[in-house]
JSON list of C-alpha atoms in Angstrom, two decimals:
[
{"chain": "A", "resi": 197, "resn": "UNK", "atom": "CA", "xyz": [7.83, 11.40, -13.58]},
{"chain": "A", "resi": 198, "resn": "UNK", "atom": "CA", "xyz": [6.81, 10.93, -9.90]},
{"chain": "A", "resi": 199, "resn": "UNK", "atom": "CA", "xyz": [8.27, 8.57, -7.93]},
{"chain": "A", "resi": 200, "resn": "UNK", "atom": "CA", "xyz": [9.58, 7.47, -4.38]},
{"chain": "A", "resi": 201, "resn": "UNK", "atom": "CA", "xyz": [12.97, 5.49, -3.76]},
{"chain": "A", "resi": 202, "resn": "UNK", "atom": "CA", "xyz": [14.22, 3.48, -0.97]},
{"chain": "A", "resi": 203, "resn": "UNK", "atom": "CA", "xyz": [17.49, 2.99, -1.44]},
{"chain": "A", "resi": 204, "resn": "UNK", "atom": "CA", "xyz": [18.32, 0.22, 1.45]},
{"chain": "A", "resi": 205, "resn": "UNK", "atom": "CA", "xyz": [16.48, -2.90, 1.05]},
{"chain": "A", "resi": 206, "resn": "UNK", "atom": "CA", "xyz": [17.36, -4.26, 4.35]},
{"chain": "A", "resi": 207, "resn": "UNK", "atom": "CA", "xyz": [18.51, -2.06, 7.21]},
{"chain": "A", "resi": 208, "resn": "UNK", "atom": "CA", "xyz": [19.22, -4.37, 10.51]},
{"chain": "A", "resi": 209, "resn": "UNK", "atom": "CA", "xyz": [19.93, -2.44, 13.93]},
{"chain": "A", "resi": 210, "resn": "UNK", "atom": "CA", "xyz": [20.40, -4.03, 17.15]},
{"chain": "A", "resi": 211, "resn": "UNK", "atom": "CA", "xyz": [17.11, -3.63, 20.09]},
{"chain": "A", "resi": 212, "resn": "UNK", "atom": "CA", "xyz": [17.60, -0.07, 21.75]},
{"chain": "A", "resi": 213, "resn": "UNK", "atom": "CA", "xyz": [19.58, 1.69, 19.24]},
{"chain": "A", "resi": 214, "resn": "UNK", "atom": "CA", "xyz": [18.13, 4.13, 17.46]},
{"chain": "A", "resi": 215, "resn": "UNK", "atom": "CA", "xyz": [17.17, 3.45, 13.56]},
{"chain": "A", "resi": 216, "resn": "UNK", "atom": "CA", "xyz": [16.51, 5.34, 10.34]},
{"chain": "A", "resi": 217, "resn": "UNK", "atom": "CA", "xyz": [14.63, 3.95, 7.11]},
{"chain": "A", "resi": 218, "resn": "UNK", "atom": "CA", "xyz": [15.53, 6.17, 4.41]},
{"chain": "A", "resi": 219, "resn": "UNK", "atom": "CA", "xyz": [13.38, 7.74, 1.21]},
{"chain": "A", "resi": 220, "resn": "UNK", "atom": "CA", "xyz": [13.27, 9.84, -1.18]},
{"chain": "A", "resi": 221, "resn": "UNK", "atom": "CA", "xyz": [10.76, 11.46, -3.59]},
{"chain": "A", "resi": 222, "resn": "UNK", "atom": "CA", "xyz": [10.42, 13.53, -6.70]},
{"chain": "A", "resi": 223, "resn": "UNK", "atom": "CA", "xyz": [7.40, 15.36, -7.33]},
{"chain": "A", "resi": 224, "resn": "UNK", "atom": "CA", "xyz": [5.88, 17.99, -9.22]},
{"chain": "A", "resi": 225, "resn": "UNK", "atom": "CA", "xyz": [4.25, 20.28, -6.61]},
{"chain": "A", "resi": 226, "resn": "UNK", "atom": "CA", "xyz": [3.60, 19.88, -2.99]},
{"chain": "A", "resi": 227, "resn": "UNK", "atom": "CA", "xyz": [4.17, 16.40, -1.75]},
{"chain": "A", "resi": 228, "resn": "UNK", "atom": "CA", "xyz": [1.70, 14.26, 0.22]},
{"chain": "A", "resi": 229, "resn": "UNK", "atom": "CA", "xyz": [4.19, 11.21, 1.90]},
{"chain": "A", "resi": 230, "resn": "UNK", "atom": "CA", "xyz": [3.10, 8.66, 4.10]},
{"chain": "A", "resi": 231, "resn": "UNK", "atom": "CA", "xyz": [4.64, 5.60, 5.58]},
{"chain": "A", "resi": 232, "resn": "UNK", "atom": "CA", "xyz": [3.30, 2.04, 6.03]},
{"chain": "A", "resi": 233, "resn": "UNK", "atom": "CA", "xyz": [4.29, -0.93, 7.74]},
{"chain": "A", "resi": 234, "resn": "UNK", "atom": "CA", "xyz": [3.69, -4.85, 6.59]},
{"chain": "A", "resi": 235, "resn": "UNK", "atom": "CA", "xyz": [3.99, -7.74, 8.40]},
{"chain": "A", "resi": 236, "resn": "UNK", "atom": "CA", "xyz": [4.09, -11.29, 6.97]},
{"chain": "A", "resi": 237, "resn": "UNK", "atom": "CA", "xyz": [0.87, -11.98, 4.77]},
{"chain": "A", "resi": 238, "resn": "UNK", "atom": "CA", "xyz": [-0.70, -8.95, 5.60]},
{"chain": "A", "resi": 239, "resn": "UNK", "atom": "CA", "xyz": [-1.93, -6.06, 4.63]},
{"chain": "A", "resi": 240, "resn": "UNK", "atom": "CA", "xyz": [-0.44, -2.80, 5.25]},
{"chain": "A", "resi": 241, "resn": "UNK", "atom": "CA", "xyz": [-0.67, -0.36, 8.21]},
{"chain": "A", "resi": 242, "resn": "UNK", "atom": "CA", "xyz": [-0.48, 3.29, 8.15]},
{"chain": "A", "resi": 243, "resn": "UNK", "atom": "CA", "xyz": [2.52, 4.89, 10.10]},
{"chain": "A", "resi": 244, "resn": "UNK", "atom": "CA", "xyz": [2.03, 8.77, 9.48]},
{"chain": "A", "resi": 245, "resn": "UNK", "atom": "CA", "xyz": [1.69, 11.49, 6.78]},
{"chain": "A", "resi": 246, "resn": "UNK", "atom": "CA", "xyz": [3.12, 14.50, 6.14]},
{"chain": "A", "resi": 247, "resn": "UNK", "atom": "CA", "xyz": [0.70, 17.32, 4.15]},
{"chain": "A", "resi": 248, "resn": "UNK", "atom": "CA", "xyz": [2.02, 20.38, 5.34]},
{"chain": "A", "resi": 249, "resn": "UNK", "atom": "CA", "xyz": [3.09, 21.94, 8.79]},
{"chain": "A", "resi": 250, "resn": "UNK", "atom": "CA", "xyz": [5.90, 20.65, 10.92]},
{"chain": "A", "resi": 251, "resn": "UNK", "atom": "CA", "xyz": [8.52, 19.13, 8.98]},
{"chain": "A", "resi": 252, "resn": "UNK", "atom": "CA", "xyz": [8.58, 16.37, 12.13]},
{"chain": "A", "resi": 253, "resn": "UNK", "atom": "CA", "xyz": [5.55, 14.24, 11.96]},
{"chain": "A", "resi": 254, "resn": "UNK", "atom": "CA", "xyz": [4.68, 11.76, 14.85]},
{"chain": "A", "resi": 255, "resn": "UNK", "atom": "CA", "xyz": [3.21, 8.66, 14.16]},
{"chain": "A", "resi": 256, "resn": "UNK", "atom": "CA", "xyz": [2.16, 5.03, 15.94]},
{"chain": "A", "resi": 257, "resn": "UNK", "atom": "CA", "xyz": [4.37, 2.67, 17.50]},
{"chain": "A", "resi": 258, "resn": "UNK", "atom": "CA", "xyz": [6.66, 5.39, 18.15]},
{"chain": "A", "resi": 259, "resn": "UNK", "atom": "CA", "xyz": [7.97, 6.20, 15.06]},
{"chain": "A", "resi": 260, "resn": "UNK", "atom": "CA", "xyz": [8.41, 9.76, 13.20]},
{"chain": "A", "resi": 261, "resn": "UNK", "atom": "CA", "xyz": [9.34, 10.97, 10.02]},
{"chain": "A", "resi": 262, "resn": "UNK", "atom": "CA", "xyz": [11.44, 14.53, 9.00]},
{"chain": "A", "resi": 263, "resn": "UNK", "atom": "CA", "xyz": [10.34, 15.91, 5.67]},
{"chain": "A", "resi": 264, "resn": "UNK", "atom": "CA", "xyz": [12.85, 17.75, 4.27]},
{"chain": "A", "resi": 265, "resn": "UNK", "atom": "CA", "xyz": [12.14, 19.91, 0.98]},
{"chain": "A", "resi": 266, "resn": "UNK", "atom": "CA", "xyz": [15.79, 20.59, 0.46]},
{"chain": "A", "resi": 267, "resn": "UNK", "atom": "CA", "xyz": [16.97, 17.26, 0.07]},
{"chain": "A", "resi": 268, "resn": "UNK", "atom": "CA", "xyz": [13.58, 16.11, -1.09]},
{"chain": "A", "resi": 269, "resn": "UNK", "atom": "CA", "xyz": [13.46, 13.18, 1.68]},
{"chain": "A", "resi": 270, "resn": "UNK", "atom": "CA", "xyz": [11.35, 12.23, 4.04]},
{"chain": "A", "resi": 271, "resn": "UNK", "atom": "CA", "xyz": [12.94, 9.56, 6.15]},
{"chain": "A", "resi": 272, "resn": "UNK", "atom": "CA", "xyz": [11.31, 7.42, 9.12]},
{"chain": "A", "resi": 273, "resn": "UNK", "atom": "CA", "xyz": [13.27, 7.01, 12.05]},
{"chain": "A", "resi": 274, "resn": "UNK", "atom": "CA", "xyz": [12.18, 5.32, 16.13]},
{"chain": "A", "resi": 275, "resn": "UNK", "atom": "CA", "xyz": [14.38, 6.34, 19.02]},
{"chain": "A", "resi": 276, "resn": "UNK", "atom": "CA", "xyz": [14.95, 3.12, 20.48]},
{"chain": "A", "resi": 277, "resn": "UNK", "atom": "CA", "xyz": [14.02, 0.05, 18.44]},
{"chain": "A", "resi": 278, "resn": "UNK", "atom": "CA", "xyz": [11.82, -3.10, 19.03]},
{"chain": "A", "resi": 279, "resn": "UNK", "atom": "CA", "xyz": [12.49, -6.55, 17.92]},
{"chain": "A", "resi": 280, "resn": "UNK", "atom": "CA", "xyz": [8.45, -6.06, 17.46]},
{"chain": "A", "resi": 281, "resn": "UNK", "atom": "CA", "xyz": [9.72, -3.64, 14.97]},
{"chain": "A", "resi": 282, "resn": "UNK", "atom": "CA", "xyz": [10.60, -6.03, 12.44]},
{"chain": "A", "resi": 283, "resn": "UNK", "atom": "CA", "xyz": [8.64, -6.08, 9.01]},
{"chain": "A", "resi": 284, "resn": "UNK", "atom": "CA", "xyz": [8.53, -4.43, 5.92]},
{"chain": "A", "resi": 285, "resn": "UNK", "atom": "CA", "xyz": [8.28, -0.87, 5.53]},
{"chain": "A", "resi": 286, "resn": "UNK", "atom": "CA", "xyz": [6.79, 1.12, 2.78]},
{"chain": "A", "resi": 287, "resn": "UNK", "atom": "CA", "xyz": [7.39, 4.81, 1.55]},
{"chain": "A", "resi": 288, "resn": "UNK", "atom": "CA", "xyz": [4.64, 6.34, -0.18]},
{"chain": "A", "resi": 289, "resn": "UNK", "atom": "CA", "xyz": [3.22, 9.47, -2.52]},
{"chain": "A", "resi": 290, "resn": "UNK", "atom": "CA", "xyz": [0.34, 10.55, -3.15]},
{"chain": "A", "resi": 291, "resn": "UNK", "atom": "CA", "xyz": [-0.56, 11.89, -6.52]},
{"chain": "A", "resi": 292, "resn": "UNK", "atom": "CA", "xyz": [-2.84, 14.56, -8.58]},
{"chain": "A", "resi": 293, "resn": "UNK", "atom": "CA", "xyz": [-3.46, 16.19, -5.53]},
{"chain": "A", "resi": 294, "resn": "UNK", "atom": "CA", "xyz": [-5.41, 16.12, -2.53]},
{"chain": "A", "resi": 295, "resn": "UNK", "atom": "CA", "xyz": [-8.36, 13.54, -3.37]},
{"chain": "A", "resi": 296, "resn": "UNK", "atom": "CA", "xyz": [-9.92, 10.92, -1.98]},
{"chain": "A", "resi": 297, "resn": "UNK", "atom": "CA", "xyz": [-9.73, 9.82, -5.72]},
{"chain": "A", "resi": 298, "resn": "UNK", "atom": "CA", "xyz": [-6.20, 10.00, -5.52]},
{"chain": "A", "resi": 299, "resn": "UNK", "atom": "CA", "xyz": [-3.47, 7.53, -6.49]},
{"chain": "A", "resi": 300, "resn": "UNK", "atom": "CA", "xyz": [-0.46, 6.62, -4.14]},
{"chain": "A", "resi": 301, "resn": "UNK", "atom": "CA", "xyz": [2.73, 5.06, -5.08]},
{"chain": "A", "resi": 302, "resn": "UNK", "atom": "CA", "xyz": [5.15, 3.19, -3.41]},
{"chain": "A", "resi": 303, "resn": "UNK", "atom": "CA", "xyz": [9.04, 2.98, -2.70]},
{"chain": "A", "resi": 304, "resn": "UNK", "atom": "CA", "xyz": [9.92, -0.32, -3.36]},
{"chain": "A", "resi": 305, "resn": "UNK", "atom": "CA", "xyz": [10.32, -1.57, 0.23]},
{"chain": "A", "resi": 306, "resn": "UNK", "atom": "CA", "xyz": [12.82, -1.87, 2.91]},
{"chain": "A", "resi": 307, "resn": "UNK", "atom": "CA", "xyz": [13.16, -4.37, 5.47]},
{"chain": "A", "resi": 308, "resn": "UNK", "atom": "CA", "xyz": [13.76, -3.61, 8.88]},
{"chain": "A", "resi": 309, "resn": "UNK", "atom": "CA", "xyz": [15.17, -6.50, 10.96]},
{"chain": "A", "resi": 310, "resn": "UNK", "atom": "CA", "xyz": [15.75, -5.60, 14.59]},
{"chain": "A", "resi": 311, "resn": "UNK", "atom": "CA", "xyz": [17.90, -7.95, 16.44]},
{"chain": "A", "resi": 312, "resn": "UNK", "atom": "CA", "xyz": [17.76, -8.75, 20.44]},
{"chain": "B", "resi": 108, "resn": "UNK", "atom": "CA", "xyz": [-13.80, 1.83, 11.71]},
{"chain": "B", "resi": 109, "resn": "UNK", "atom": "CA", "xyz": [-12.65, 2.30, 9.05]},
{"chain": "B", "resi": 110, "resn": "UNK", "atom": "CA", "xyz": [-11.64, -1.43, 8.21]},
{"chain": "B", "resi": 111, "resn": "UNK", "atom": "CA", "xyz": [-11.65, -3.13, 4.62]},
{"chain": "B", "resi": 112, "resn": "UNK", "atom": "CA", "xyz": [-11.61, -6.85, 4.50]},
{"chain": "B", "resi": 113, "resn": "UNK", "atom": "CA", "xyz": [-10.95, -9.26, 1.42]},
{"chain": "B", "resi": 114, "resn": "UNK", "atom": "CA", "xyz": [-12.34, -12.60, 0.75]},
{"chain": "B", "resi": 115, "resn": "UNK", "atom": "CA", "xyz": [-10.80, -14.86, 0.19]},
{"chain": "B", "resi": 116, "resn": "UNK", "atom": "CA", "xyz": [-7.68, -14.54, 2.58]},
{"chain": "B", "resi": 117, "resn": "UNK", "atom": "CA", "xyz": [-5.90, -17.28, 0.31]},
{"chain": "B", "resi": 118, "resn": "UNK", "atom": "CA", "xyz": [-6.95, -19.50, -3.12]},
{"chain": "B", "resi": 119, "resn": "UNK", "atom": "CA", "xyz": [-5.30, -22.07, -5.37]},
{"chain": "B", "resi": 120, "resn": "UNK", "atom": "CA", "xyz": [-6.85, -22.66, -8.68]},
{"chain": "B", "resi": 121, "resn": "UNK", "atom": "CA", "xyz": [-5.82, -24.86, -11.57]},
{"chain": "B", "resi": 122, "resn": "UNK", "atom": "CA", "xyz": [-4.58, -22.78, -14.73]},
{"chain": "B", "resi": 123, "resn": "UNK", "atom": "CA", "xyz": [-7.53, -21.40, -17.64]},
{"chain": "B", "resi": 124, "resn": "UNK", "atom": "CA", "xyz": [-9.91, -21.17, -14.25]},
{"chain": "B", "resi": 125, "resn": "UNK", "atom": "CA", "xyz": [-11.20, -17.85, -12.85]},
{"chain": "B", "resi": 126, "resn": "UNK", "atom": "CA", "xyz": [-10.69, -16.09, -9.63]},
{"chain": "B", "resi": 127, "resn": "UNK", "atom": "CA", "xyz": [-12.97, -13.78, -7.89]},
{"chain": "B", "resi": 128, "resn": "UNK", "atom": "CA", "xyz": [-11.75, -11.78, -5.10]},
{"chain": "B", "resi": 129, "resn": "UNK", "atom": "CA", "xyz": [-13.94, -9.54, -3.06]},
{"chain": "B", "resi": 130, "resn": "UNK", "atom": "CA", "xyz": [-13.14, -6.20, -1.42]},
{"chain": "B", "resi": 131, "resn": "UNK", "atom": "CA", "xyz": [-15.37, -4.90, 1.34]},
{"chain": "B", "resi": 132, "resn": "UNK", "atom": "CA", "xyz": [-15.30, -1.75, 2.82]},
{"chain": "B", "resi": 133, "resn": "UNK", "atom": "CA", "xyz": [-16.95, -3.24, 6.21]},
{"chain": "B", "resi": 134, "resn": "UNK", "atom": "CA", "xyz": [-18.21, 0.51, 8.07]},
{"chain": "B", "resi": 135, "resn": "UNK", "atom": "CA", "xyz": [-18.03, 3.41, 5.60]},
{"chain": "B", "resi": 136, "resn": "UNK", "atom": "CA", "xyz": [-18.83, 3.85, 2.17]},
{"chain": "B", "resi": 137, "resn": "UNK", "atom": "CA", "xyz": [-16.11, 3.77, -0.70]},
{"chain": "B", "resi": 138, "resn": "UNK", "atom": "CA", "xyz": [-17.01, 5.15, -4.02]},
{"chain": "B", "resi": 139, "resn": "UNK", "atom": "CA", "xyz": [-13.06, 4.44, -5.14]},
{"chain": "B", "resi": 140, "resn": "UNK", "atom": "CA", "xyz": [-11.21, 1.28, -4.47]},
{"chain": "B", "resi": 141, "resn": "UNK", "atom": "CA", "xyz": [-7.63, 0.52, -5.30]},
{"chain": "B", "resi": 142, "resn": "UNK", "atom": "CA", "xyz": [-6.07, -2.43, -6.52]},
{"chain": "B", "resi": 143, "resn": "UNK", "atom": "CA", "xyz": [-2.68, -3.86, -5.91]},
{"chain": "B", "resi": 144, "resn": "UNK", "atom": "CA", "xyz": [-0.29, -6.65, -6.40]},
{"chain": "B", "resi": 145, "resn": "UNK", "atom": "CA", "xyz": [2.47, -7.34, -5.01]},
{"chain": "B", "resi": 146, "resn": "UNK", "atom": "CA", "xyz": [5.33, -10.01, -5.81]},
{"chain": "B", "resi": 147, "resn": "UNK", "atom": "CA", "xyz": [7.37, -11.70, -3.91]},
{"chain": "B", "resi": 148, "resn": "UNK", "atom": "CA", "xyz": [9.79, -9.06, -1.45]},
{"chain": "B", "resi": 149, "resn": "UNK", "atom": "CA", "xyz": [8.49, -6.58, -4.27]},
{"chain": "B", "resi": 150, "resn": "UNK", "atom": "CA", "xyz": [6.60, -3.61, -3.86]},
{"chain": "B", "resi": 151, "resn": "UNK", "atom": "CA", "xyz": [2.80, -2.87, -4.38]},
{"chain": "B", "resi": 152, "resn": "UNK", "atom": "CA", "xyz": [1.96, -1.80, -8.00]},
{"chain": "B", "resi": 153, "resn": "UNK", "atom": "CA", "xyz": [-0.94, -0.24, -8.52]},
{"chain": "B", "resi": 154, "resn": "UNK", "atom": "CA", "xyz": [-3.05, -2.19, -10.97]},
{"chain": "B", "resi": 155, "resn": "UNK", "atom": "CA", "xyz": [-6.39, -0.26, -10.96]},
{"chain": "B", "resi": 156, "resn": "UNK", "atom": "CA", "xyz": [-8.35, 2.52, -9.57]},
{"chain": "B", "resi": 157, "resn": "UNK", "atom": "CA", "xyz": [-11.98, 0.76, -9.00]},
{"chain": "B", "resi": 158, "resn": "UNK", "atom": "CA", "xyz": [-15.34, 3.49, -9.31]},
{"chain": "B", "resi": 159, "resn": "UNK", "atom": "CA", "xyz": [-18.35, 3.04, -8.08]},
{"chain": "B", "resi": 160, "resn": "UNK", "atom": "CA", "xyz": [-21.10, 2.77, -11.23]},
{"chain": "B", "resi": 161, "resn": "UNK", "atom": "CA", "xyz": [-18.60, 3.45, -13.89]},
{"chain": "B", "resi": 162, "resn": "UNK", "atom": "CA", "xyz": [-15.83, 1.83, -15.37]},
{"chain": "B", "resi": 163, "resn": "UNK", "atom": "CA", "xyz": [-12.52, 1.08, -13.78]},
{"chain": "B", "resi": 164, "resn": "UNK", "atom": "CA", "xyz": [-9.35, 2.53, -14.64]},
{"chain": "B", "resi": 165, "resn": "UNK", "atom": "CA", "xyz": [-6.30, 0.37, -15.45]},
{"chain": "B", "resi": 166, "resn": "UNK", "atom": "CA", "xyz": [-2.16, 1.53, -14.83]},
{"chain": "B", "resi": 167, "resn": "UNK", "atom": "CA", "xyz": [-0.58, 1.00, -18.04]},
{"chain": "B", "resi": 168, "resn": "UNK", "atom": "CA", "xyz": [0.31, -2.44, -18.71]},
{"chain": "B", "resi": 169, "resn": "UNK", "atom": "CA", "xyz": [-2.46, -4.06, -16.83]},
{"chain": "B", "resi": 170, "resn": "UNK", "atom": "CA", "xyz": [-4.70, -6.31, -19.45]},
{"chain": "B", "resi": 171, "resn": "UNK", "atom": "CA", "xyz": [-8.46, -5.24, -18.45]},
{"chain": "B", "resi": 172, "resn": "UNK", "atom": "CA", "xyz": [-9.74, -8.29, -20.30]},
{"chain": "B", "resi": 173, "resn": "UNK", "atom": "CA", "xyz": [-8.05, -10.13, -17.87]},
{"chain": "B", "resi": 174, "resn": "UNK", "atom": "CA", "xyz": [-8.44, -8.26, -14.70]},
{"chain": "B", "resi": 175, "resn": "UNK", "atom": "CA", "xyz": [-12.06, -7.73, -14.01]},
{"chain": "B", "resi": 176, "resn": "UNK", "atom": "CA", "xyz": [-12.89, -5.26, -12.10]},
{"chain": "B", "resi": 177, "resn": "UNK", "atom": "CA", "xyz": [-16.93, -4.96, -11.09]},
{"chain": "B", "resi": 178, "resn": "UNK", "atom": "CA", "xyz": [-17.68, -2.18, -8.49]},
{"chain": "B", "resi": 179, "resn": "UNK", "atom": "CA", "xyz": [-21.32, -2.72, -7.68]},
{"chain": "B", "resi": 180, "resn": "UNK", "atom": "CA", "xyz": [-21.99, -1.16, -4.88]},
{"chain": "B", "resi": 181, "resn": "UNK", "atom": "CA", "xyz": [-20.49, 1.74, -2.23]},
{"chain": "B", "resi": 182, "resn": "UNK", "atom": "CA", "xyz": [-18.69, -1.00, -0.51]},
{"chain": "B", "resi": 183, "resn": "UNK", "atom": "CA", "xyz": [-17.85, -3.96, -2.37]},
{"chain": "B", "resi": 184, "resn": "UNK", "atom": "CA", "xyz": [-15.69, -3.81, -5.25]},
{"chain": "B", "resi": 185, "resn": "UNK", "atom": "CA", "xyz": [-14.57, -7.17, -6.91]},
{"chain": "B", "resi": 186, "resn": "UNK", "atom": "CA", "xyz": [-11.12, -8.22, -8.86]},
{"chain": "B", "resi": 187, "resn": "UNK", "atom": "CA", "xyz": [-11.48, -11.41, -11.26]},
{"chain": "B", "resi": 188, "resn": "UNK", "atom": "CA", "xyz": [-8.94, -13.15, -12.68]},
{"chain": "B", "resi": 189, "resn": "UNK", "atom": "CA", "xyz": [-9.76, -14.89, -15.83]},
{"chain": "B", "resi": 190, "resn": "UNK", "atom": "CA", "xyz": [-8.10, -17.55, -17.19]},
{"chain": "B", "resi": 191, "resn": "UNK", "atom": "CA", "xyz": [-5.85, -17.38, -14.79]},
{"chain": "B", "resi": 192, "resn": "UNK", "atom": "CA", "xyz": [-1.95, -18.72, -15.31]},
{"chain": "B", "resi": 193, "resn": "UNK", "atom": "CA", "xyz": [0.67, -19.54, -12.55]},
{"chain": "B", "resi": 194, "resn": "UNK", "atom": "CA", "xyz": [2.56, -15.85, -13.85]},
{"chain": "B", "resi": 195, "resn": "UNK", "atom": "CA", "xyz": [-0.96, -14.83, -12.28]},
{"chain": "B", "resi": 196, "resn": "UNK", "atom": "CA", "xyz": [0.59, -16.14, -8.80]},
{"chain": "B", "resi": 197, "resn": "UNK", "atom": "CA", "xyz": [0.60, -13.05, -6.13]},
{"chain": "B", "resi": 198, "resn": "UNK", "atom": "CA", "xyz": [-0.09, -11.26, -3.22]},
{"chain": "B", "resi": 199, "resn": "UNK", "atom": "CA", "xyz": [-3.56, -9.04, -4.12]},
{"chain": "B", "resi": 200, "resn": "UNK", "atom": "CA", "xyz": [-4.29, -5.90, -1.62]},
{"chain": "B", "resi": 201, "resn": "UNK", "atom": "CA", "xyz": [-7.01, -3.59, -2.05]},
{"chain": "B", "resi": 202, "resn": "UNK", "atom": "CA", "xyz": [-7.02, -0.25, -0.59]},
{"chain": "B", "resi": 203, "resn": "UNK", "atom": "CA", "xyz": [-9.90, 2.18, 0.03]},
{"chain": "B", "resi": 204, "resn": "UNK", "atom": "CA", "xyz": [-9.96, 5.94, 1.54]},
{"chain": "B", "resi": 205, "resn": "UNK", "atom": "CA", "xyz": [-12.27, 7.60, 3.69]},
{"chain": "B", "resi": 206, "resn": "UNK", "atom": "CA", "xyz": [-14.21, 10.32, 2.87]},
{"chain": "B", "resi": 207, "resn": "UNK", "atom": "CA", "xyz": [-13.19, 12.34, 5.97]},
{"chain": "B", "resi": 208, "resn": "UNK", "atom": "CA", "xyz": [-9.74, 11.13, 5.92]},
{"chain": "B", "resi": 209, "resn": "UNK", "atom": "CA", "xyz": [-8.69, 11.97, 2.37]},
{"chain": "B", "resi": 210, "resn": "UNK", "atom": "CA", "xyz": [-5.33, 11.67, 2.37]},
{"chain": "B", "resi": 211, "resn": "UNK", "atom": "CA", "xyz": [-5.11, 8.13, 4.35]},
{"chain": "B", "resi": 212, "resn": "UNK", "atom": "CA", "xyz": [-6.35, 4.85, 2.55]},
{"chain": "B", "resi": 213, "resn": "UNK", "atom": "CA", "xyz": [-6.94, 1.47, 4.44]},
{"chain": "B", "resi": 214, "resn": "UNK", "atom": "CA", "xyz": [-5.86, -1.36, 3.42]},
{"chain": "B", "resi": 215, "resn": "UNK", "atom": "CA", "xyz": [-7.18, -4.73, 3.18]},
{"chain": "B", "resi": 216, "resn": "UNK", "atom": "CA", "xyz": [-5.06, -7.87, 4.63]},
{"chain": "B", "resi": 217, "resn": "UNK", "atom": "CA", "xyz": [-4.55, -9.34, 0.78]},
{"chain": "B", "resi": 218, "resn": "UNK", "atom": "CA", "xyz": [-5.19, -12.24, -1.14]},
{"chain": "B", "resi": 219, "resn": "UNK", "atom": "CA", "xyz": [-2.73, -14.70, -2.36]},
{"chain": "B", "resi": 220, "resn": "UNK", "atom": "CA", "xyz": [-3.22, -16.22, -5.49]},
{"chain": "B", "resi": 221, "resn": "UNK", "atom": "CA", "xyz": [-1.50, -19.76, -6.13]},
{"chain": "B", "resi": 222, "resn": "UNK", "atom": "CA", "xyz": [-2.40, -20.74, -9.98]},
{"chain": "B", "resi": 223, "resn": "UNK", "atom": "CA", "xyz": [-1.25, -24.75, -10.16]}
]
């Protein structure tokens, strides 16, 4: 079955220092991942995608993501982290292809809380 | 562009009533439409992939007797509730791709639900 796994549910990393939200993914075929952001009562923002080319994708607010077959992760990690930073953060798959039509699932969530 | 919105932002209804919510696509045209609910510090699960002029089609596990789902137009798709009970209670996002932008969906800012 397909499916995408965050293993941390919180991850907490002081302003400045650098930070890494990690997740996994098991697919059949090529993946399509994305990451998305939520804050409080919202809906949910898209971060970046990777569909093929550089396994380093560059997203907003800073953030990036390394897809790595190998290990079959694709992790989102920031530099130097923002208390603005803070929210929920969502790993994603797309399904059956590349569709507009298409499904995406999600990792079930990790909160990042970045501390002054 | 490319922004969905939802109405209504939040609702509280007394239990056996029905909920309507309403997802637009405000400045392109969506032929699919995605919906979601989300729990408490859960994850989004997928509830239903919405289709313009046909039928929609439910995840496993989601009651369509229960769950309306009317997509009348290219940019309004709505999600009722019927009979709703306070297990009903939750955080409802819907989610709707672009045509040129395939592998990207946007998001509306949710619903929440409150069945008294």
């Amino acid at each position: 079955a397909q499916s995408v796994a965050q293993p941390e549910d919180q991850v907490n990393v002081a302003e400045g220092n650098p930070l890494t939200v990690k997740c996994t993914y098991s697919v059949s075929g090529n993946p399509y991942l994305f990451w998305y952001v939520q804050y409080p009562n919202r809906g949910l923002q898209f971060l970046l995608k990777y569909i093929t080319g550089d396994n380093l994708v560059k997203g907003s607010y800073g953030f990036e993501a390394e897809f790595n077959k190998s290990q079959t992760s694709f992790h989102l990690k920031k530099p130097s982290a923002l208390v603005s930073d803070s929210a929920l953060y969502f790993c994603a798959v797309r399904l059956e292809g590349y569709s507009s039509a298409s499904k995406i699932i999600f990792g079930s969530g990790t909160r990042l809380s970045i501390r002054p | 562009g490319a922004v969905v919105s939802q109405h209504p932002s939040w609702v509280i209804c007394k239990s056996g009533t029905s909920v309507k919510i309403e997802c637009r696509s405000l400045d392109f045209q969506a032929t699919t439409m995605f919906w979601y609910r989300q729990f408490p510090k859960q994850s989004l699960m997928l509830m239903a992939t919405s289709n313009e002029g046909s039928k929609a089609t439910y995840e496993q596990g989601v009651e369509k007797d229960k769950f309306l789902i009317n997509h009348a137009s290219l940019t309004l798709s709505t999600l009722t509730v019927t009979s709703a009970h306070p297990e009903d209670s939750s955080f409802y996002i819907c989610s709707a791709p672009l045509a040129e932008r395939p592998h990207e969906q946007f998001f509306g800012p949710g619903t929440r639900l409150t069945v008294l």
